[in-house]
GROMACS .gro file of C-alpha atoms in nm:
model
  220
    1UNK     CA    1   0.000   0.000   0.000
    2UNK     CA    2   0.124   0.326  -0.073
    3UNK     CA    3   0.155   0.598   0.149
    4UNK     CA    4   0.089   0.985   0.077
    5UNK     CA    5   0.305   1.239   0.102
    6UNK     CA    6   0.227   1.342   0.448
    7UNK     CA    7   0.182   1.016   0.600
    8UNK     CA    8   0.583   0.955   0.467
    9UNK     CA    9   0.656   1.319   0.621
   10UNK     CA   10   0.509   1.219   0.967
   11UNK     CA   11   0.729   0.874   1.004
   12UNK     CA   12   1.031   1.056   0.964
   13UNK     CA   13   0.988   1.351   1.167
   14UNK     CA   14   0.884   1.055   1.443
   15UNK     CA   15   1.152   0.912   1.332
   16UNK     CA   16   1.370   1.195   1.380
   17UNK     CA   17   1.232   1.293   1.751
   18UNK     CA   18   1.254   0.924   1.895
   19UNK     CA   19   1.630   0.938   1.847
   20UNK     CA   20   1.861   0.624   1.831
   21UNK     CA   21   1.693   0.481   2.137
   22UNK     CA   22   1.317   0.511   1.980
   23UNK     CA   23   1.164   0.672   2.276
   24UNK     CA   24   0.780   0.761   2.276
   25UNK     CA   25   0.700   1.075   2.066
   26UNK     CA   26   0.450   1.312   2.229
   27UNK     CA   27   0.155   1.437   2.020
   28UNK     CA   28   0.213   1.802   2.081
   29UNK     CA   29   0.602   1.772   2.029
   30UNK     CA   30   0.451   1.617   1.642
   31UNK     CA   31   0.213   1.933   1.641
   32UNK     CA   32   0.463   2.154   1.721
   33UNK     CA   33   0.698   1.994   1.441
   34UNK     CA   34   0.429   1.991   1.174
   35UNK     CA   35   0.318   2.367   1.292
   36UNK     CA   36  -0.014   2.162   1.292
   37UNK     CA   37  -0.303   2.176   1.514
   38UNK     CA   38  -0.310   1.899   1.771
   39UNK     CA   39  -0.610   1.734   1.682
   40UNK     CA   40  -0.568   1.722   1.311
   41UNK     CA   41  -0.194   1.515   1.440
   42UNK     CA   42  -0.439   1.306   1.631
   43UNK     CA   43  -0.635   1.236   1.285
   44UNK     CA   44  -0.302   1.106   1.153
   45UNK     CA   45  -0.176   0.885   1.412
   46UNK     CA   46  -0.513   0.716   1.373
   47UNK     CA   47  -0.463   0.659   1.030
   48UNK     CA   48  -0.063   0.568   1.046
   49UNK     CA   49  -0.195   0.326   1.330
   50UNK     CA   50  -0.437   0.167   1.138
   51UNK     CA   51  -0.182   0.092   0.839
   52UNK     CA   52   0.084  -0.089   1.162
   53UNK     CA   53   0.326   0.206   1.072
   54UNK     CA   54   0.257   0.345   1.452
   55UNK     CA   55   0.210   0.213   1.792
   56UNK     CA   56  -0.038   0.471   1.930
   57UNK     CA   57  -0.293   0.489   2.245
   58UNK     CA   58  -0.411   0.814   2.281
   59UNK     CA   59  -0.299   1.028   2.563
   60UNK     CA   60   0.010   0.809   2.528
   61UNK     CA   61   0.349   0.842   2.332
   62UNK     CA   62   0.405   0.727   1.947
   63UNK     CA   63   0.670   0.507   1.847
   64UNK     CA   64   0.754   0.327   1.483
   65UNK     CA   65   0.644  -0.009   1.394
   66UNK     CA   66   0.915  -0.204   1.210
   67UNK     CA   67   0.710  -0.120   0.905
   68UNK     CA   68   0.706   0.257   1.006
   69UNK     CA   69   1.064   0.281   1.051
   70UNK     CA   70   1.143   0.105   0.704
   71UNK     CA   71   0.920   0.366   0.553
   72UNK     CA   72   1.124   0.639   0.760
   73UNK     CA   73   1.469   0.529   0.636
   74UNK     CA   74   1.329   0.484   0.274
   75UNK     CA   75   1.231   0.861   0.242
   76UNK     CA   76   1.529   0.982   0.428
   77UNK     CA   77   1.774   0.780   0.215
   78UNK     CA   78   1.612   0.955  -0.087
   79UNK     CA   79   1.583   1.268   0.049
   80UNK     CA   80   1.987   1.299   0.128
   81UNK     CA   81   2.062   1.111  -0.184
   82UNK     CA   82   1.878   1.398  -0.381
   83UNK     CA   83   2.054   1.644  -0.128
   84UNK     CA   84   2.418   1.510  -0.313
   85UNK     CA   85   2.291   1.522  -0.660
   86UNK     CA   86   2.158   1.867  -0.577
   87UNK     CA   87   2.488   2.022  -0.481
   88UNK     CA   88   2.746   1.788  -0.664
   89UNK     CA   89   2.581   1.770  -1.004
   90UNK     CA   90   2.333   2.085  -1.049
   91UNK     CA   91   2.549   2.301  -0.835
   92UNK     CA   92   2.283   2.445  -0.564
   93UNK     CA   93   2.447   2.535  -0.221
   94UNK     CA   94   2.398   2.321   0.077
   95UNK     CA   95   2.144   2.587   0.180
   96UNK     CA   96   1.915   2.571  -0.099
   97UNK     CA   97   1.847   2.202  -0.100
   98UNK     CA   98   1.670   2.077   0.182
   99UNK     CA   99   1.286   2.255   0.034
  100UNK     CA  100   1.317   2.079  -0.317
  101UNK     CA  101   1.461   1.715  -0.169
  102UNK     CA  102   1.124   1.759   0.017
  103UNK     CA  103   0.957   1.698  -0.282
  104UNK     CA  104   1.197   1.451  -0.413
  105UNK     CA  105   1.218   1.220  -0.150
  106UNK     CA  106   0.862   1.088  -0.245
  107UNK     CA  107   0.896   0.989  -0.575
  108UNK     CA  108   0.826   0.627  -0.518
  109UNK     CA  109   1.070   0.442  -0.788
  110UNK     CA  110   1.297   0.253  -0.589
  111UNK     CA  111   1.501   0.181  -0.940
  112UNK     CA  112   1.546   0.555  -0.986
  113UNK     CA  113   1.680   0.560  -0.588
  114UNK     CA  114   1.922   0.255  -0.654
  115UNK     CA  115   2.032   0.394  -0.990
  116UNK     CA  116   2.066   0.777  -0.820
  117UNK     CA  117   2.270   0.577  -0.574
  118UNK     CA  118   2.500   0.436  -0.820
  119UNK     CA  119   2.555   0.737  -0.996
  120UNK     CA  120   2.644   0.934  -0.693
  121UNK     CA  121   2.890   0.642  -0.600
  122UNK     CA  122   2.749   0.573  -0.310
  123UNK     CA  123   2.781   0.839  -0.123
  124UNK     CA  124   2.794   0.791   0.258
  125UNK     CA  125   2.691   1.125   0.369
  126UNK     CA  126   2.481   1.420   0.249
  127UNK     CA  127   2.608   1.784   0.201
  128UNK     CA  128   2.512   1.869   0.545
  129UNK     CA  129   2.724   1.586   0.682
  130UNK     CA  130   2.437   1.364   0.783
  131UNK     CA  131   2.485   0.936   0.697
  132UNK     CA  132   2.262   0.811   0.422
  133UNK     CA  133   2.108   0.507   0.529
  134UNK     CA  134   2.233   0.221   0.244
  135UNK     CA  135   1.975   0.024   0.067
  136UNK     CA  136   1.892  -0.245   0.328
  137UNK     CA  137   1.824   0.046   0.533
  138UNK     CA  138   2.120   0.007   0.780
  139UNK     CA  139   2.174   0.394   0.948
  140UNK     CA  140   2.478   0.434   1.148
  141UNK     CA  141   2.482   0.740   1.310
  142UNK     CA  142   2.850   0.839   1.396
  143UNK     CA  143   2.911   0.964   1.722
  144UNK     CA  144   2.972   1.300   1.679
  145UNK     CA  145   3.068   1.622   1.948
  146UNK     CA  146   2.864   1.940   1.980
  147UNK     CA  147   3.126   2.192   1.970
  148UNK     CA  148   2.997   2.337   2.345
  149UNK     CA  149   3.164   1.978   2.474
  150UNK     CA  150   3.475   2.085   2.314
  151UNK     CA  151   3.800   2.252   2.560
  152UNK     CA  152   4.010   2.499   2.480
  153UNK     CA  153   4.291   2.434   2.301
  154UNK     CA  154   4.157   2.166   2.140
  155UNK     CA  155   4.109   2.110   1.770
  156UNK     CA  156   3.818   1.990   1.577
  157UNK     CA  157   3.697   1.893   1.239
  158UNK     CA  158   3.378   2.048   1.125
  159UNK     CA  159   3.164   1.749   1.044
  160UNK     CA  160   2.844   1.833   1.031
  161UNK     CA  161   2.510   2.071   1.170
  162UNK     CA  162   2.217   2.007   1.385
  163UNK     CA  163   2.040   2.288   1.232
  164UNK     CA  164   1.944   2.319   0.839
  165UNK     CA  165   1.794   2.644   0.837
  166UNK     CA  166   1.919   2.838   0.523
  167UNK     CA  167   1.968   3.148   0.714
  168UNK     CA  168   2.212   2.958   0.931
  169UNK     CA  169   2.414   2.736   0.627
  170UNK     CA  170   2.463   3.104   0.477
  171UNK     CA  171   2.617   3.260   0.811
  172UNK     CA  172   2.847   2.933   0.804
  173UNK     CA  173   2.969   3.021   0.484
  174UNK     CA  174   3.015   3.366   0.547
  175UNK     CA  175   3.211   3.266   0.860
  176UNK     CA  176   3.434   3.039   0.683
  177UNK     CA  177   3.282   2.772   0.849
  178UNK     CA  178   3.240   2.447   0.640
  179UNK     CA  179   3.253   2.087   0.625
  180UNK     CA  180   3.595   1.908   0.698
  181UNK     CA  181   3.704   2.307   0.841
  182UNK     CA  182   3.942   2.260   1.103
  183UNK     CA  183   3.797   2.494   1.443
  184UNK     CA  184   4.049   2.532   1.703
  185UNK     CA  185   3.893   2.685   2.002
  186UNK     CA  186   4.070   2.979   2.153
  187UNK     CA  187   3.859   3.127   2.438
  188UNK     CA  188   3.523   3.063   2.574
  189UNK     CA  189   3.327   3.360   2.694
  190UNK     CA  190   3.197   3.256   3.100
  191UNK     CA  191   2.909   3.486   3.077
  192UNK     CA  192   2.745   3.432   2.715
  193UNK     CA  193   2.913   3.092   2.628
  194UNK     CA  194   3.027   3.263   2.325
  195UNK     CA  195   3.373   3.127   2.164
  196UNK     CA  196   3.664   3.260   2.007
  197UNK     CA  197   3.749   3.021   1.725
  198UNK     CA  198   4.005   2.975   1.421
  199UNK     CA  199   3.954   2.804   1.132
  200UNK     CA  200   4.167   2.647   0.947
  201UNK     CA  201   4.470   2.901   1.090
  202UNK     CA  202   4.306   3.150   0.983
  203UNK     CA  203   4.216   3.487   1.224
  204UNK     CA  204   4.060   3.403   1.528
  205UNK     CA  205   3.659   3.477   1.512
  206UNK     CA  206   3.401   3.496   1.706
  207UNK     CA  207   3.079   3.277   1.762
  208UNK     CA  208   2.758   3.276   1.956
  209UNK     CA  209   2.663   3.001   2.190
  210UNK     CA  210   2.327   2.908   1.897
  211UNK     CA  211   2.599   2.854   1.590
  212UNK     CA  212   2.837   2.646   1.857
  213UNK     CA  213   2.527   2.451   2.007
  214UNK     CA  214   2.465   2.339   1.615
  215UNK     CA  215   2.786   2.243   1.500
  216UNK     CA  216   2.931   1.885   1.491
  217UNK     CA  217   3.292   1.780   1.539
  218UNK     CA  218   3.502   1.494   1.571
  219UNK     CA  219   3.851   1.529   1.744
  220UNK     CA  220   4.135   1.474   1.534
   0.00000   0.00000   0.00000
């Protein structure tokens, strides 16, 4: 059976909120992610429940089925695949992506997924430095740092972002501040959490608490 559009949407934004250890999704946290009224969630679950894609009581928390969170990791493989193409072959910027892979990632050929794949080379990560699940579905999410965890002194590769907001890709860029980037920090602010940070050698700058709270590292 297929599913529409939204129904694919709400798996992986449940998905997304139960994290690696699948933990109940509450129906306002999925109203406040959909910017949709809470009843009109309720409407959904009923109907994701119906199709074993959900396990859902009401008043209770939402979790995947095992046939939910193949659905999830179909349409998020096919939305970061489409994410690569996007930047490698038409040349958009990792910040003008994520709006038309929303529309992409539903296009139900899985030959045109596994041939995408193929032509990519099997990429292992999408533009934003998130893993692309492989076509069994296996997702291994790499254990990354936030850069608040990080000392000072200490040197870091830039390896991904938490947040995808275009407004917030473009200040990276303008700041230098880009995937594989080496960020040594400097100084850490006491009062505002705000860092003083090089990249790459180059002169130290400065950075709020919100960009350092949504940047991913690895230690070298």
């Amino acid at each position: 059976m297929q599913n529409s559009f939204t129904e694919e949407n709400y798996l992986k934004i449940i998905h997304a909120l139960s994290g690696r250890d699948g933990v109940e999704v509450s129906t306002n946290a999925l109203a406040e992610s959909t910017s949709t009224r809470a009843a009109s969630v309720t409407d959904m679950l009923r109907k994701l429940a119906d199709k074993g894609l959900i396990h859902y009581k009401k008043y209770q928390g939402v979790t995947l089925t095992e046939s939910g969170e193949k659905v999830a990791i179909k349409v998020i493989r096919k939305h970061r695949l489409w994410e690569v193409f996007l930047v490698e072959k038409l040349g958009f910027g990792w910040d003008e992506v994520h709006d038309i892979a929303e529309e992409l990632e539903h296009v139900p050929s899985e030959v045109l997924v596994e041939k995408l794949d193929a032509f990519l080379g099997h990429p292992k990560f999408d533009p934003h430095g998130d893993p692309i699940p492989d076509a069994k579905g296996n997702l291994t999410e790499p254990d990354y740092l936030i850069l608040t965890d990080v000392h000072v002194g200490e040197k870091v590769l830039m390896m991904g972002v938490l947040d995808h907001a275009p407004s917030f890709l473009q200040h990276l860029d303008r700041s230098g501040i880009t995937l594989g980037a080496v960020i040594e920090v400097k100084e850490i602010n006491e009062y505002d959490k705000s860092a003083s940070v090089q990249i790459n050698g180059g002169p130290t700058l400065f950075i709020s608490l919100e960009v350092s709270k949504n940047l991913l590292v690895q230690r070298r």
